Structure formats: C-alpha cells, structure tokens
Amino acid sequence: MAKWTPRHEAPEPLEGPVVATITGGTILWFVMFLAQVPFYGWFADRDLTWWVWTCLAGGGLGLIGIWYVRSRDAAIKRDRDAREVEAAGPPEAGPGT
C-alpha cells in the first residue's frame, strides 16, 4: 500500500464563484421541474414520475445549498477580516490623547 501513497503535498483547493454556481444549478433544477410538470401524465403512463420529483428534490436541496454556501462565505470573510485586524495590531494613540 505504501507505493500508492503520494509523495508530494496536496495543492490548495480551488475557490471560485461558489454561490453563483450553486444558485445556477438550483435554478436549472427548478426549470427542469417546471418543464416536466405539463407532461406529468406522460411520465405517469410510463412509470417515470420519479424524473419529475427528482428535479423538485434537486431544487429543494439546492436552496439548502445556497443557504449553506452563503453562510460559509460570510464566515470566511469574517475570519479574514478578524485576522487582518489582529495583524494590524492595536490602534496608535493620536497626538491629543
């Protein structure tokens, strides 16, 4: 098993527009759901209604994902701001104090 162990350090994860990506995917799930609803009878005749409900579930889970990534981004920004304030040190006293 040791021969399959990587011998280099893992690269940093790529950060991109996560909120926009999740929002776009959620919109696509809801659009696919709405596009299939008029054909529900066709899906029911062929015992394929799970296609319709899968799209609705994807949209619902996407809403949870949007909430999660927005909270994550806010936490990352708070942490970065706190580190910048900590690195700057205490504020200097002005000449009048």
PDB file of C-alpha atoms in Angstrom:
ATOM      1  CA  MET A   1       0.000   0.000   0.000  1.00  0.00           C
ATOM      2  CA  ALA A   2       2.922   2.325   0.598  1.00  0.00           C
ATOM      3  CA  LYS A   3       3.748   2.522  -3.087  1.00  0.00           C
ATOM      4  CA  TRP A   4       0.390   4.248  -3.745  1.00  0.00           C
ATOM      5  CA  THR A   5       0.989   6.949  -1.142  1.00  0.00           C
ATOM      6  CA  PRO A   6       1.505  10.332  -2.815  1.00  0.00           C
ATOM      7  CA  ARG A   7       4.952  11.792  -2.271  1.00  0.00           C
ATOM      8  CA  HIS A   8       4.012  15.426  -2.760  1.00  0.00           C
ATOM      9  CA  GLU A   9       1.949  17.911  -0.843  1.00  0.00           C
ATOM     10  CA  ALA A  10      -1.677  18.290  -1.887  1.00  0.00           C
ATOM     11  CA  PRO A  11      -2.463  21.525  -3.738  1.00  0.00           C
ATOM     12  CA  GLU A  12      -4.694  24.170  -2.213  1.00  0.00           C
ATOM     13  CA  PRO A  13      -8.376  23.759  -3.124  1.00  0.00           C
ATOM     14  CA  LEU A  14      -9.633  25.985  -5.905  1.00  0.00           C
ATOM     15  CA  GLU A  15     -12.058  28.685  -4.852  1.00  0.00           C
ATOM     16  CA  GLY A  16     -14.421  30.087  -7.393  1.00  0.00           C
ATOM     17  CA  PRO A  17     -17.819  31.726  -7.516  1.00  0.00           C
ATOM     18  CA  VAL A  18     -19.404  29.064  -5.308  1.00  0.00           C
ATOM     19  CA  VAL A  19     -22.628  30.945  -4.534  1.00  0.00           C
ATOM     20  CA  ALA A  20     -23.219  31.698  -8.216  1.00  0.00           C
ATOM     21  CA  THR A  21     -22.528  28.082  -9.176  1.00  0.00           C
ATOM     22  CA  ILE A  22     -24.943  26.651  -6.615  1.00  0.00           C
ATOM     23  CA  THR A  23     -27.588  29.261  -7.468  1.00  0.00           C
ATOM     24  CA  GLY A  24     -27.294  28.473 -11.178  1.00  0.00           C
ATOM     25  CA  GLY A  25     -27.609  24.749 -10.547  1.00  0.00           C
ATOM     26  CA  THR A  26     -30.646  25.275  -8.327  1.00  0.00           C
ATOM     27  CA  ILE A  27     -32.326  27.374 -10.999  1.00  0.00           C
ATOM     28  CA  LEU A  28     -31.656  24.643 -13.554  1.00  0.00           C
ATOM     29  CA  TRP A  29     -33.258  22.005 -11.311  1.00  0.00           C
ATOM     30  CA  PHE A  30     -36.394  24.152 -10.893  1.00  0.00           C
ATOM     31  CA  VAL A  31     -36.543  24.920 -14.629  1.00  0.00           C
ATOM     32  CA  MET A  32     -36.319  21.201 -15.423  1.00  0.00           C
ATOM     33  CA  PHE A  33     -39.088  20.527 -12.894  1.00  0.00           C
ATOM     34  CA  LEU A  34     -41.344  23.197 -14.407  1.00  0.00           C
ATOM     35  CA  ALA A  35     -40.624  21.933 -17.928  1.00  0.00           C
ATOM     36  CA  GLN A  36     -41.705  18.405 -16.955  1.00  0.00           C
ATOM     37  CA  VAL A  37     -44.862  19.256 -14.993  1.00  0.00           C
ATOM     38  CA  PRO A  38     -47.049  19.735 -18.126  1.00  0.00           C
ATOM     39  CA  PHE A  39     -46.042  16.231 -19.233  1.00  0.00           C
ATOM     40  CA  TYR A  40     -46.747  14.586 -15.881  1.00  0.00           C
ATOM     41  CA  GLY A  41     -49.351  12.294 -17.454  1.00  0.00           C
ATOM     42  CA  TRP A  42     -46.825  11.043 -19.992  1.00  0.00           C
ATOM     43  CA  PHE A  43     -44.346  10.294 -17.198  1.00  0.00           C
ATOM     44  CA  ALA A  44     -47.078   8.601 -15.123  1.00  0.00           C
ATOM     45  CA  ASP A  45     -48.111   6.363 -18.058  1.00  0.00           C
ATOM     46  CA  ARG A  46     -44.545   5.095 -18.341  1.00  0.00           C
ATOM     47  CA  ASP A  47     -43.927   4.843 -14.581  1.00  0.00           C
ATOM     48  CA  LEU A  48     -41.251   7.571 -14.788  1.00  0.00           C
ATOM     49  CA  THR A  49     -42.694  10.137 -12.371  1.00  0.00           C
ATOM     50  CA  TRP A  50     -39.503   9.892 -10.345  1.00  0.00           C
ATOM     51  CA  TRP A  51     -37.889  12.104 -13.017  1.00  0.00           C
ATOM     52  CA  VAL A  52     -40.237  14.948 -12.109  1.00  0.00           C
ATOM     53  CA  TRP A  53     -39.812  14.518  -8.363  1.00  0.00           C
ATOM     54  CA  THR A  54     -36.042  14.194  -8.662  1.00  0.00           C
ATOM     55  CA  CYS A  55     -35.911  17.655 -10.259  1.00  0.00           C
ATOM     56  CA  LEU A  56     -38.047  19.096  -7.463  1.00  0.00           C
ATOM     57  CA  ALA A  57     -35.829  17.455  -4.841  1.00  0.00           C
ATOM     58  CA  GLY A  58     -32.741  18.836  -6.594  1.00  0.00           C
ATOM     59  CA  GLY A  59     -34.211  22.329  -6.461  1.00  0.00           C
ATOM     60  CA  GLY A  60     -35.096  21.968  -2.786  1.00  0.00           C
ATOM     61  CA  LEU A  61     -31.654  20.669  -1.888  1.00  0.00           C
ATOM     62  CA  GLY A  62     -30.184  23.487  -3.952  1.00  0.00           C
ATOM     63  CA  LEU A  63     -31.978  26.006  -1.743  1.00  0.00           C
ATOM     64  CA  ILE A  64     -30.317  24.417   1.273  1.00  0.00           C
ATOM     65  CA  GLY A  65     -27.022  24.551  -0.614  1.00  0.00           C
ATOM     66  CA  ILE A  66     -27.441  28.270  -1.336  1.00  0.00           C
ATOM     67  CA  TRP A  67     -28.054  28.954   2.351  1.00  0.00           C
ATOM     68  CA  TYR A  68     -25.012  26.861   3.278  1.00  0.00           C
ATOM     69  CA  VAL A  69     -22.521  28.427   0.845  1.00  0.00           C
ATOM     70  CA  ARG A  70     -23.677  31.965   1.661  1.00  0.00           C
ATOM     71  CA  SER A  71     -23.153  31.242   5.362  1.00  0.00           C
ATOM     72  CA  ARG A  72     -19.766  29.706   4.592  1.00  0.00           C
ATOM     73  CA  ASP A  73     -18.662  32.716   2.537  1.00  0.00           C
ATOM     74  CA  ALA A  74     -19.782  35.094   5.292  1.00  0.00           C
ATOM     75  CA  ALA A  75     -17.810  33.093   7.884  1.00  0.00           C
ATOM     76  CA  ILE A  76     -14.702  33.088   5.686  1.00  0.00           C
ATOM     77  CA  LYS A  77     -14.947  36.874   5.230  1.00  0.00           C
ATOM     78  CA  ARG A  78     -15.431  37.428   8.985  1.00  0.00           C
ATOM     79  CA  ASP A  79     -12.398  35.291   9.739  1.00  0.00           C
ATOM     80  CA  ARG A  80     -10.264  37.090   7.139  1.00  0.00           C
ATOM     81  CA  ASP A  81     -11.304  40.498   8.499  1.00  0.00           C
ATOM     82  CA  ALA A  82     -10.540  39.411  12.075  1.00  0.00           C
ATOM     83  CA  ARG A  83      -7.089  38.190  11.033  1.00  0.00           C
ATOM     84  CA  GLU A  84      -6.366  41.486   9.251  1.00  0.00           C
ATOM     85  CA  VAL A  85      -7.361  43.477  12.338  1.00  0.00           C
ATOM     86  CA  GLU A  86      -5.248  41.211  14.536  1.00  0.00           C
ATOM     87  CA  ALA A  87      -2.255  41.534  12.213  1.00  0.00           C
ATOM     88  CA  ALA A  88      -2.541  45.344  12.164  1.00  0.00           C
ATOM     89  CA  GLY A  89      -2.077  45.456  15.930  1.00  0.00           C
ATOM     90  CA  PRO A  90      -3.608  47.892  18.412  1.00  0.00           C
ATOM     91  CA  PRO A  91      -4.596  51.330  17.123  1.00  0.00           C
ATOM     92  CA  GLU A  92      -1.985  54.015  17.667  1.00  0.00           C
ATOM     93  CA  ALA A  93      -2.747  56.817  20.078  1.00  0.00           C
ATOM     94  CA  GLY A  94      -3.215  60.227  18.462  1.00  0.00           C
ATOM     95  CA  PRO A  95      -1.323  63.389  19.473  1.00  0.00           C
ATOM     96  CA  GLY A  96      -4.213  64.689  21.584  1.00  0.00           C
ATOM     97  CA  THR A  97      -4.594  61.632  23.822  1.00  0.00           C
TER      98      THR A  97
END
